[in-house]
PDB file of C-alpha atoms in Angstrom:
ATOM      1  CA  MET A   1      -0.135  -0.069  -0.040  1.00  0.00           C
ATOM      2  CA  MET A   2       3.129   2.413   0.375  1.00  0.00           C
ATOM      3  CA  LYS A   3       3.493   5.228  -1.984  1.00  0.00           C
ATOM      4  CA  SER A   4       6.499   4.815  -4.209  1.00  0.00           C
ATOM      5  CA  TYR A   5       9.100   7.425  -4.272  1.00  0.00           C
ATOM      6  CA  THR A   6      12.491   8.096  -5.496  1.00  0.00           C
ATOM      7  CA  ARG A   7      15.378   9.673  -4.057  1.00  0.00           C
ATOM      8  CA  GLN A   8      14.770  13.021  -6.344  1.00  0.00           C
ATOM      9  CA  THR A   9      11.584  13.285  -4.719  1.00  0.00           C
ATOM     10  CA  LEU A  10      13.273  13.030  -1.265  1.00  0.00           C
ATOM     11  CA  TRP A  11      15.829  15.846  -2.274  1.00  0.00           C
ATOM     12  CA  SER A  12      12.674  18.199  -1.601  1.00  0.00           C
ATOM     13  CA  LEU A  13      13.028  17.479   1.630  1.00  0.00           C
ATOM     14  CA  CYS A  14      16.147  19.605   1.772  1.00  0.00           C
ATOM     15  CA  PRO A  15      16.224  23.016   3.555  1.00  0.00           C
ATOM     16  CA  GLU A  16      14.382  25.675   2.039  1.00  0.00           C
ATOM     17  CA  SER A  17      13.380  23.795  -0.699  1.00  0.00           C
ATOM     18  CA  ASN A  18       9.156  23.471  -1.856  1.00  0.00           C
ATOM     19  CA  VAL A  19       8.138  19.788  -0.355  1.00  0.00           C
ATOM     20  CA  ASP A  20       6.999  17.600  -3.246  1.00  0.00           C
ATOM     21  CA  ALA A  21       3.338  16.499  -3.290  1.00  0.00           C
ATOM     22  CA  ASP A  22       4.511  12.630  -3.495  1.00  0.00           C
ATOM     23  CA  VAL A  23       6.235  13.605  -0.312  1.00  0.00           C
ATOM     24  CA  ILE A  24       3.143  14.515   1.651  1.00  0.00           C
ATOM     25  CA  THR A  25       1.124  11.495  -0.244  1.00  0.00           C
ATOM     26  CA  ALA A  26       4.199   8.889   1.104  1.00  0.00           C
ATOM     27  CA  LEU A  27       3.783  10.557   4.359  1.00  0.00           C
ATOM     28  CA  ALA A  28       0.189  10.024   4.579  1.00  0.00           C
ATOM     29  CA  CYS A  29       0.425   6.214   3.450  1.00  0.00           C
ATOM     30  CA  HIS A  30       3.089   5.696   6.166  1.00  0.00           C
ATOM     31  CA  LEU A  31       0.826   7.197   8.691  1.00  0.00           C
ATOM     32  CA  THR A  32      -2.007   5.355   7.752  1.00  0.00           C
ATOM     33  CA  LEU A  33      -0.280   1.998   7.871  1.00  0.00           C
ATOM     34  CA  ASP A  34       0.857   2.791  11.510  1.00  0.00           C
ATOM     35  CA  GLU A  35      -2.699   3.949  12.216  1.00  0.00           C
ATOM     36  CA  VAL A  36      -4.163   0.492  10.919  1.00  0.00           C
ATOM     37  CA  LYS A  37      -1.474  -1.226  12.818  1.00  0.00           C
ATOM     38  CA  ARG A  38      -2.449   0.506  16.295  1.00  0.00           C
ATOM     39  CA  ASP A  39      -6.363  -0.180  15.747  1.00  0.00           C
ATOM     40  CA  THR A  40      -7.570  -2.026  18.776  1.00  0.00           C
ATOM     41  CA  GLY A  41     -11.079  -2.551  16.919  1.00  0.00           C
ATOM     42  CA  ARG A  42     -12.718   0.336  17.564  1.00  0.00           C
ATOM     43  CA  GLY A  43     -11.603   1.826  14.500  1.00  0.00           C
ATOM     44  CA  ARG A  44      -8.903   4.437  13.215  1.00  0.00           C
ATOM     45  CA  GLY A  45      -7.791   7.335  14.940  1.00  0.00           C
ATOM     46  CA  VAL A  46      -6.697   9.601  12.336  1.00  0.00           C
ATOM     47  CA  CYS A  47      -7.539   9.236   8.686  1.00  0.00           C
ATOM     48  CA  PHE A  48      -4.682  10.442   6.119  1.00  0.00           C
ATOM     49  CA  LEU A  49      -5.788  11.468   2.665  1.00  0.00           C
ATOM     50  CA  PRO A  50      -3.403  11.932  -0.176  1.00  0.00           C
ATOM     51  CA  THR A  51      -2.456  15.429  -1.925  1.00  0.00           C
ATOM     52  CA  GLU A  52      -4.162  14.342  -5.459  1.00  0.00           C
ATOM     53  CA  LEU A  53      -7.665  13.937  -4.144  1.00  0.00           C
ATOM     54  CA  GLN A  54      -8.322  17.636  -4.618  1.00  0.00           C
ATOM     55  CA  ASP A  55      -7.160  17.760  -8.004  1.00  0.00           C
ATOM     56  CA  MET A  56      -9.522  14.278  -8.807  1.00  0.00           C
ATOM     57  CA  VAL A  57     -12.663  15.760  -7.414  1.00  0.00           C
ATOM     58  CA  VAL A  58     -12.162  19.581  -8.217  1.00  0.00           C
ATOM     59  CA  ASN A  59     -10.505  18.957 -11.728  1.00  0.00           C
ATOM     60  CA  TYR A  60     -12.283  15.433 -12.778  1.00  0.00           C
ATOM     61  CA  GLY A  61     -15.233  15.186 -10.819  1.00  0.00           C
ATOM     62  CA  MET A  62     -14.395  12.094  -8.829  1.00  0.00           C
ATOM     63  CA  THR A  63     -17.765  10.720  -7.529  1.00  0.00           C
ATOM     64  CA  SER A  64     -17.368   9.214  -3.575  1.00  0.00           C
ATOM     65  CA  ALA A  65     -17.805   5.588  -5.471  1.00  0.00           C
ATOM     66  CA  LYS A  66     -14.472   5.938  -7.272  1.00  0.00           C
ATOM     67  CA  ALA A  67     -12.948   7.165  -4.847  1.00  0.00           C
ATOM     68  CA  LEU A  68     -13.819   4.338  -2.437  1.00  0.00           C
ATOM     69  CA  GLU A  69     -12.878   2.074  -5.369  1.00  0.00           C
ATOM     70  CA  LEU A  70      -9.345   3.666  -5.818  1.00  0.00           C
ATOM     71  CA  TYR A  71      -8.131   4.721  -2.216  1.00  0.00           C
ATOM     72  CA  ASP A  72     -10.124   1.658  -0.069  1.00  0.00           C
ATOM     73  CA  THR A  73      -6.873  -0.158   0.738  1.00  0.00           C
ATOM     74  CA  LYS A  74      -4.500   2.592   0.828  1.00  0.00           C
ATOM     75  CA  PHE A  75      -5.936   5.141   2.795  1.00  0.00           C
ATOM     76  CA  LEU A  76      -9.593   4.579   3.640  1.00  0.00           C
ATOM     77  CA  SER A  77      -9.407   1.244   5.331  1.00  0.00           C
ATOM     78  CA  LYS A  78     -11.329   1.369   8.407  1.00  0.00           C
ATOM     79  CA  ALA A  79     -11.673   4.680   8.334  1.00  0.00           C
ATOM     80  CA  HIS A  80     -15.841   5.487   8.402  1.00  0.00           C
ATOM     81  CA  ASN A  81     -15.381   6.005  12.379  1.00  0.00           C
ATOM     82  CA  CYS A  82     -12.397   8.113  12.881  1.00  0.00           C
ATOM     83  CA  ARG A  83     -11.900  10.762  15.106  1.00  0.00           C
ATOM     84  CA  LYS A  84     -10.208  12.806  12.670  1.00  0.00           C
ATOM     85  CA  VAL A  85      -9.395  13.107   9.150  1.00  0.00           C
ATOM     86  CA  CYS A  86      -6.198  14.869   7.435  1.00  0.00           C
ATOM     87  CA  LEU A  87      -6.696  16.579   3.992  1.00  0.00           C
ATOM     88  CA  PRO A  88      -3.692  18.132   2.295  1.00  0.00           C
ATOM     89  CA  MET A  89      -4.630  21.116   0.445  1.00  0.00           C
ATOM     90  CA  LYS A  90      -2.744  23.142  -2.355  1.00  0.00           C
ATOM     91  CA  ASP A  91      -3.187  26.736  -3.742  1.00  0.00           C
ATOM     92  CA  MET A  92      -1.837  27.215  -7.238  1.00  0.00           C
ATOM     93  CA  MET A  93      -0.256  30.858  -7.065  1.00  0.00           C
ATOM     94  CA  ASN A  94       0.666  31.244 -10.636  1.00  0.00           C
ATOM     95  CA  ASP A  95       4.537  32.211 -10.421  1.00  0.00           C
ATOM     96  CA  GLU A  96       4.990  31.824  -6.846  1.00  0.00           C
ATOM     97  CA  GLY A  97       4.479  28.093  -7.165  1.00  0.00           C
ATOM     98  CA  ILE A  98       2.448  25.896  -4.873  1.00  0.00           C
ATOM     99  CA  HIS A  99       1.313  26.818  -1.723  1.00  0.00           C
ATOM    100  CA  TRP A 100       0.474  24.132   0.894  1.00  0.00           C
ATOM    101  CA  TYR A 101      -2.097  24.092   3.586  1.00  0.00           C
ATOM    102  CA  LEU A 102      -4.098  21.515   5.707  1.00  0.00           C
ATOM    103  CA  ALA A 103      -7.902  20.931   6.608  1.00  0.00           C
ATOM    104  CA  ILE A 104      -8.231  18.896   9.928  1.00  0.00           C
ATOM    105  CA  ILE A 105     -11.702  17.563  10.015  1.00  0.00           C
ATOM    106  CA  LEU A 106     -12.406  16.801  13.910  1.00  0.00           C
ATOM    107  CA  MET A 107     -15.290  14.236  14.030  1.00  0.00           C
ATOM    108  CA  ASP A 108     -16.249  14.430  17.541  1.00  0.00           C
ATOM    109  CA  GLN A 109     -16.118  18.870  17.841  1.00  0.00           C
ATOM    110  CA  LYS A 110     -17.917  18.731  14.670  1.00  0.00           C
ATOM    111  CA  GLN A 111     -15.363  21.175  13.336  1.00  0.00           C
ATOM    112  CA  VAL A 112     -13.106  21.671  10.475  1.00  0.00           C
ATOM    113  CA  HIS A 113      -9.859  23.369  11.222  1.00  0.00           C
ATOM    114  CA  ILE A 114      -7.926  24.811   8.208  1.00  0.00           C
ATOM    115  CA  LEU A 115      -4.330  25.455   9.226  1.00  0.00           C
ATOM    116  CA  ASP A 116      -2.229  27.638   6.901  1.00  0.00           C
ATOM    117  CA  SER A 117       1.468  28.917   7.892  1.00  0.00           C
ATOM    118  CA  CYS A 118       1.047  31.518   5.248  1.00  0.00           C
ATOM    119  CA  PRO A 119      -2.412  32.939   5.147  1.00  0.00           C
ATOM    120  CA  SER A 120      -3.142  35.596   2.675  1.00  0.00           C
ATOM    121  CA  LYS A 121      -6.026  38.168   2.580  1.00  0.00           C
ATOM    122  CA  GLU A 122      -6.066  37.924  -1.195  1.00  0.00           C
ATOM    123  CA  ARG A 123      -6.055  34.056  -1.502  1.00  0.00           C
ATOM    124  CA  GLN A 124      -8.329  33.662   1.340  1.00  0.00           C
ATOM    125  CA  THR A 125     -11.541  33.427   0.040  1.00  0.00           C
ATOM    126  CA  ILE A 126      -9.706  30.898  -2.956  1.00  0.00           C
ATOM    127  CA  ARG A 127      -8.320  28.775  -0.188  1.00  0.00           C
ATOM    128  CA  THR A 128     -11.675  28.709   1.963  1.00  0.00           C
ATOM    129  CA  ASN A 129     -13.920  27.838  -0.941  1.00  0.00           C
ATOM    130  CA  ALA A 130     -11.672  25.114  -2.025  1.00  0.00           C
ATOM    131  CA  VAL A 131     -12.006  23.624   1.341  1.00  0.00           C
ATOM    132  CA  HIS A 132     -15.710  23.829   1.184  1.00  0.00           C
ATOM    133  CA  THR A 133     -15.663  21.813  -1.978  1.00  0.00           C
ATOM    134  CA  MET A 134     -13.978  18.868  -0.173  1.00  0.00           C
ATOM    135  CA  ILE A 135     -16.054  19.198   2.719  1.00  0.00           C
ATOM    136  CA  GLU A 136     -19.306  18.446   0.691  1.00  0.00           C
ATOM    137  CA  PHE A 137     -17.362  15.515  -1.158  1.00  0.00           C
ATOM    138  CA  LEU A 138     -16.091  14.057   2.029  1.00  0.00           C
ATOM    139  CA  ASN A 139     -19.741  14.267   2.908  1.00  0.00           C
ATOM    140  CA  ASP A 140     -20.716  12.313   0.490  1.00  0.00           C
ATOM    141  CA  LEU A 141     -17.607   9.572   0.684  1.00  0.00           C
ATOM    142  CA  PHE A 142     -18.142   9.102   4.346  1.00  0.00           C
ATOM    143  CA  ASP A 143     -21.739   8.289   3.931  1.00  0.00           C
ATOM    144  CA  ALA A 144     -20.674   5.944   1.137  1.00  0.00           C
ATOM    145  CA  LEU A 145     -17.901   4.133   3.713  1.00  0.00           C
ATOM    146  CA  HIS A 146     -20.757   3.574   6.143  1.00  0.00           C
ATOM    147  CA  LYS A 147     -22.429   2.108   3.574  1.00  0.00           C
ATOM    148  CA  ASP A 148     -19.844  -0.256   2.356  1.00  0.00           C
ATOM    149  CA  VAL A 149     -19.072  -1.515   6.016  1.00  0.00           C
ATOM    150  CA  GLN A 150     -22.755  -1.562   6.859  1.00  0.00           C
ATOM    151  CA  SER A 151     -22.448   0.657   9.877  1.00  0.00           C
ATOM    152  CA  THR A 152     -25.271   0.712  12.089  1.00  0.00           C
ATOM    153  CA  CYS A 153     -24.214   4.460  13.247  1.00  0.00           C
ATOM    154  CA  ALA A 154     -24.973   7.350  11.141  1.00  0.00           C
ATOM    155  CA  PRO A 155     -22.343   8.990   8.975  1.00  0.00           C
ATOM    156  CA  PRO A 156     -21.025  12.523  10.352  1.00  0.00           C
ATOM    157  CA  GLN A 157     -22.740  15.435   8.503  1.00  0.00           C
ATOM    158  CA  ILE A 158     -19.099  16.555   7.611  1.00  0.00           C
ATOM    159  CA  LYS A 159     -20.868  19.442   5.363  1.00  0.00           C
ATOM    160  CA  GLU A 160     -22.462  21.038   8.861  1.00  0.00           C
ATOM    161  CA  PHE A 161     -19.521  21.393  10.531  1.00  0.00           C
ATOM    162  CA  THR A 162     -17.988  24.515  11.984  1.00  0.00           C
ATOM    163  CA  LEU A 163     -15.519  25.877   9.900  1.00  0.00           C
ATOM    164  CA  THR A 164     -12.623  27.620  12.133  1.00  0.00           C
ATOM    165  CA  THR A 165      -8.811  29.002  11.429  1.00  0.00           C
ATOM    166  CA  PRO A 166      -7.012  28.163  14.563  1.00  0.00           C
ATOM    167  CA  GLU A 167      -3.666  30.207  15.324  1.00  0.00           C
ATOM    168  CA  VAL A 168      -0.796  28.780  14.111  1.00  0.00           C
ATOM    169  CA  PRO A 169       2.746  29.848  13.440  1.00  0.00           C
ATOM    170  CA  THR A 170       4.073  31.537  10.148  1.00  0.00           C
ATOM    171  CA  GLN A 171       6.206  30.134   8.297  1.00  0.00           C
ATOM    172  CA  ARG A 172      10.012  31.255   8.377  1.00  0.00           C
ATOM    173  CA  HIS A 173      10.589  30.533   4.454  1.00  0.00           C
ATOM    174  CA  LYS A 174       8.407  30.880   1.414  1.00  0.00           C
ATOM    175  CA  ASN A 175       8.887  27.351   0.586  1.00  0.00           C
ATOM    176  CA  ASP A 176       8.260  25.704   4.007  1.00  0.00           C
ATOM    177  CA  SER A 177       4.298  25.290   3.700  1.00  0.00           C
ATOM    178  CA  GLY A 178       4.842  21.933   2.393  1.00  0.00           C
ATOM    179  CA  ILE A 179       6.649  20.928   5.549  1.00  0.00           C
ATOM    180  CA  TRP A 180       4.460  22.688   8.168  1.00  0.00           C
ATOM    181  CA  VAL A 181       1.855  20.432   6.247  1.00  0.00           C
ATOM    182  CA  CYS A 182       4.009  17.447   7.242  1.00  0.00           C
ATOM    183  CA  VAL A 183       4.481  18.176  10.781  1.00  0.00           C
ATOM    184  CA  TRP A 184       1.008  18.908  11.397  1.00  0.00           C
ATOM    185  CA  MET A 185      -0.163  15.751   9.932  1.00  0.00           C
ATOM    186  CA  MET A 186       2.526  13.634  12.098  1.00  0.00           C
ATOM    187  CA  GLY A 187       1.630  15.516  15.389  1.00  0.00           C
ATOM    188  CA  SER A 188      -2.230  15.262  14.858  1.00  0.00           C
ATOM    189  CA  THR A 189      -2.067  11.784  15.969  1.00  0.00           C
ATOM    190  CA  TRP A 190      -1.087  12.586  19.403  1.00  0.00           C
ATOM    191  CA  ASP A 191      -2.247  16.215  19.824  1.00  0.00           C
ATOM    192  CA  ASP A 192      -4.567  19.163  18.922  1.00  0.00           C
ATOM    193  CA  ASP A 193      -2.200  21.916  19.780  1.00  0.00           C
ATOM    194  CA  TYR A 194      -1.550  23.160  16.304  1.00  0.00           C
ATOM    195  CA  TYR A 195       1.434  25.815  17.828  1.00  0.00           C
ATOM    196  CA  ILE A 196       3.604  24.213  19.549  1.00  0.00           C
ATOM    197  CA  TRP A 197       5.130  22.129  16.896  1.00  0.00           C
ATOM    198  CA  PRO A 198       8.689  23.308  15.928  1.00  0.00           C
ATOM    199  CA  CYS A 199       9.077  23.427  12.281  1.00  0.00           C
ATOM    200  CA  ASN A 200      13.012  23.746  11.030  1.00  0.00           C
ATOM    201  CA  HIS A 201      15.556  21.621   9.372  1.00  0.00           C
ATOM    202  CA  LEU A 202      15.387  19.012  11.860  1.00  0.00           C
ATOM    203  CA  ARG A 203      11.779  18.253  10.914  1.00  0.00           C
ATOM    204  CA  ARG A 204      12.536  18.028   7.433  1.00  0.00           C
ATOM    205  CA  MET A 205      15.215  15.439   8.533  1.00  0.00           C
ATOM    206  CA  GLN A 206      12.763  13.579  10.631  1.00  0.00           C
ATOM    207  CA  VAL A 207      10.382  13.236   7.754  1.00  0.00           C
ATOM    208  CA  ALA A 208      12.752  11.815   5.498  1.00  0.00           C
ATOM    209  CA  LEU A 209      13.941   9.600   8.139  1.00  0.00           C
ATOM    210  CA  TYR A 210      10.023   8.455   8.901  1.00  0.00           C
ATOM    211  CA  LEU A 211       9.835   7.430   5.264  1.00  0.00           C
ATOM    212  CA  VAL A 212      13.354   5.716   4.432  1.00  0.00           C
ATOM    213  CA  LYS A 213      13.737   3.860   8.124  1.00  0.00           C
ATOM    214  CA  GLU A 214      11.325   0.921   6.901  1.00  0.00           C
ATOM    215  CA  PRO A 215      13.281  -2.378   7.598  1.00  0.00           C
ATOM    216  CA  THR A 216      12.985  -3.417   3.866  1.00  0.00           C
ATOM    217  CA  ASN A 217      15.413  -0.435   3.200  1.00  0.00           C
ATOM    218  CA  TYR A 218      18.551  -1.981   3.014  1.00  0.00           C
ATOM    219  CA  ILE A 219      20.679   1.266   3.324  1.00  0.00           C
ATOM    220  CA  ARG A 220      18.642   2.850   6.305  1.00  0.00           C
ATOM    221  CA  HIS A 221      21.266   2.118   8.957  1.00  0.00           C
ATOM    222  CA  LYS A 222      23.482   4.400   6.850  1.00  0.00           C
ATOM    223  CA  VAL A 223      20.987   7.022   6.428  1.00  0.00           C
ATOM    224  CA  LEU A 224      20.352   7.054  10.120  1.00  0.00           C
ATOM    225  CA  LYS A 225      24.047   6.916  10.989  1.00  0.00           C
ATOM    226  CA  LYS A 226      24.151  10.329   8.685  1.00  0.00           C
ATOM    227  CA  ALA A 227      21.699  11.937  10.520  1.00  0.00           C
ATOM    228  CA  ASN A 228      22.886  11.682  14.010  1.00  0.00           C
ATOM    229  CA  GLN A 229      25.879  13.480  12.840  1.00  0.00           C
ATOM    230  CA  ASN A 230      23.979  15.966  11.292  1.00  0.00           C
ATOM    231  CA  ALA A 231      21.438  16.280  14.189  1.00  0.00           C
ATOM    232  CA  PRO A 232      23.248  18.555  16.906  1.00  0.00           C
ATOM    233  CA  ARG A 233      23.360  21.608  14.496  1.00  0.00           C
ATOM    234  CA  PHE A 234      19.661  21.784  14.493  1.00  0.00           C
ATOM    235  CA  GLU A 235      19.084  20.662  18.238  1.00  0.00           C
ATOM    236  CA  ALA A 236      19.336  24.084  19.713  1.00  0.00           C
ATOM    237  CA  GLN A 237      17.087  25.878  17.391  1.00  0.00           C
ATOM    238  CA  THR A 238      14.619  23.222  18.413  1.00  0.00           C
ATOM    239  CA  LEU A 239      14.879  23.798  21.545  1.00  0.00           C
ATOM    240  CA  GLU A 240      14.694  27.627  21.672  1.00  0.00           C
ATOM    241  CA  TYR A 241      11.422  27.043  19.818  1.00  0.00           C
ATOM    242  CA  LYS A 242      10.179  25.001  22.091  1.00  0.00           C
ATOM    243  CA  ILE A 243      10.781  27.400  24.821  1.00  0.00           C
ATOM    244  CA  ALA A 244       9.185  30.467  23.217  1.00  0.00           C
ATOM    245  CA  SER A 245       6.255  28.661  22.184  1.00  0.00           C
ATOM    246  CA  GLN A 246       5.407  27.592  25.669  1.00  0.00           C
ATOM    247  CA  GLU A 247       6.386  31.038  26.882  1.00  0.00           C
ATOM    248  CA  ARG A 248       3.710  32.384  24.694  1.00  0.00           C
ATOM    249  CA  LYS A 249       1.015  30.141  25.991  1.00  0.00           C
ATOM    250  CA  ALA A 250       2.087  30.257  29.338  1.00  0.00           C
ATOM    251  CA  GLY A 251       1.997  34.187  29.095  1.00  0.00           C
ATOM    252  CA  SER A 252       4.823  35.467  31.593  1.00  0.00           C
ATOM    253  CA  GLN A 253       5.441  32.281  33.510  1.00  0.00           C
ATOM    254  CA  LYS A 254       8.633  30.831  31.652  1.00  0.00           C
ATOM    255  CA  ARG A 255       9.001  27.385  31.519  1.00  0.00           C
ATOM    256  CA  LEU A 256      11.765  24.850  30.122  1.00  0.00           C
ATOM    257  CA  ILE A 257      10.689  22.421  28.297  1.00  0.00           C
ATOM    258  CA  GLN A 258      12.925  19.153  28.389  1.00  0.00           C
ATOM    259  CA  GLU A 259      13.314  16.514  25.398  1.00  0.00           C
ATOM    260  CA  SER A 260      11.254  13.901  27.398  1.00  0.00           C
ATOM    261  CA  SER A 261       8.259  16.079  27.886  1.00  0.00           C
ATOM    262  CA  PHE A 262       7.822  15.683  24.201  1.00  0.00           C
ATOM    263  CA  PRO A 263       5.678  12.391  22.789  1.00  0.00           C
ATOM    264  CA  GLU A 264       8.129   9.771  21.791  1.00  0.00           C
ATOM    265  CA  GLU A 265       6.524   9.630  18.379  1.00  0.00           C
ATOM    266  CA  ALA A 266       7.353  13.602  17.649  1.00  0.00           C
ATOM    267  CA  ASN A 267      11.291  12.409  18.103  1.00  0.00           C
ATOM    268  CA  SER A 268      11.079   8.737  16.440  1.00  0.00           C
ATOM    269  CA  GLY A 269      13.180   9.978  13.514  1.00  0.00           C
ATOM    270  CA  LEU A 270      16.548  10.474  15.276  1.00  0.00           C
ATOM    271  CA  LYS A 271      16.158   9.081  18.992  1.00  0.00           C
ATOM    272  CA  ASP A 272      14.582   4.984  18.518  1.00  0.00           C
ATOM    273  CA  ILE A 273      17.951   3.886  16.983  1.00  0.00           C
TER     274      ILE A 273
END
């Protein structure tokens, strides 16, 4: 079920590069596999969707039935009663290239959060309308999912959910929108706080490691060894960001965040070898 990608694709995770769509989709595949493995019989926690879904719906008129046929085993397995849906969205900004943002659908709260690391007054309506279009589609898709598994529960009425835009950090470099989407997707499995996750060169490295450290990759140990050699120069920046984020949330109360206080999954790229 893994999304295939090449070394050239992974080069887009280099600092200040625009993250390739295939990287985000590959990450969704890996996260989906982890979610299915964690399933205890009560369904998935988070449903991760591919980047091409927006194009397939908006430009090619894909129906929910066709999406179920194409993505059932890759992304939608046991997703009918998930608590979150992560949908990568893109805004084609002509000469400025692709801008990525993320829509997170919270089933229990009946809310849709739009996470945008570089909000634009000029593009806000375009991006919001794109999310509305996808919400209408996902409403039909989850209705089809419930019918497919013969669920006795009523499908969620996603089109009636409240649309909100939480406060999130802004990107430091013009090509960082894709890596922010990756970081939010990875963090969505264990937290609902979109602000405290630092997004720097170390995060790009961690996403790359997460994608290449599969046991079937015979050079994984070489990759991990080189990553450990390069990691220290990014760690000071990461710790500084964590402290600043906590100070922002706590007001005048300053707290030093120890690395161990962060969930293991957030640091698994470098710490679990």
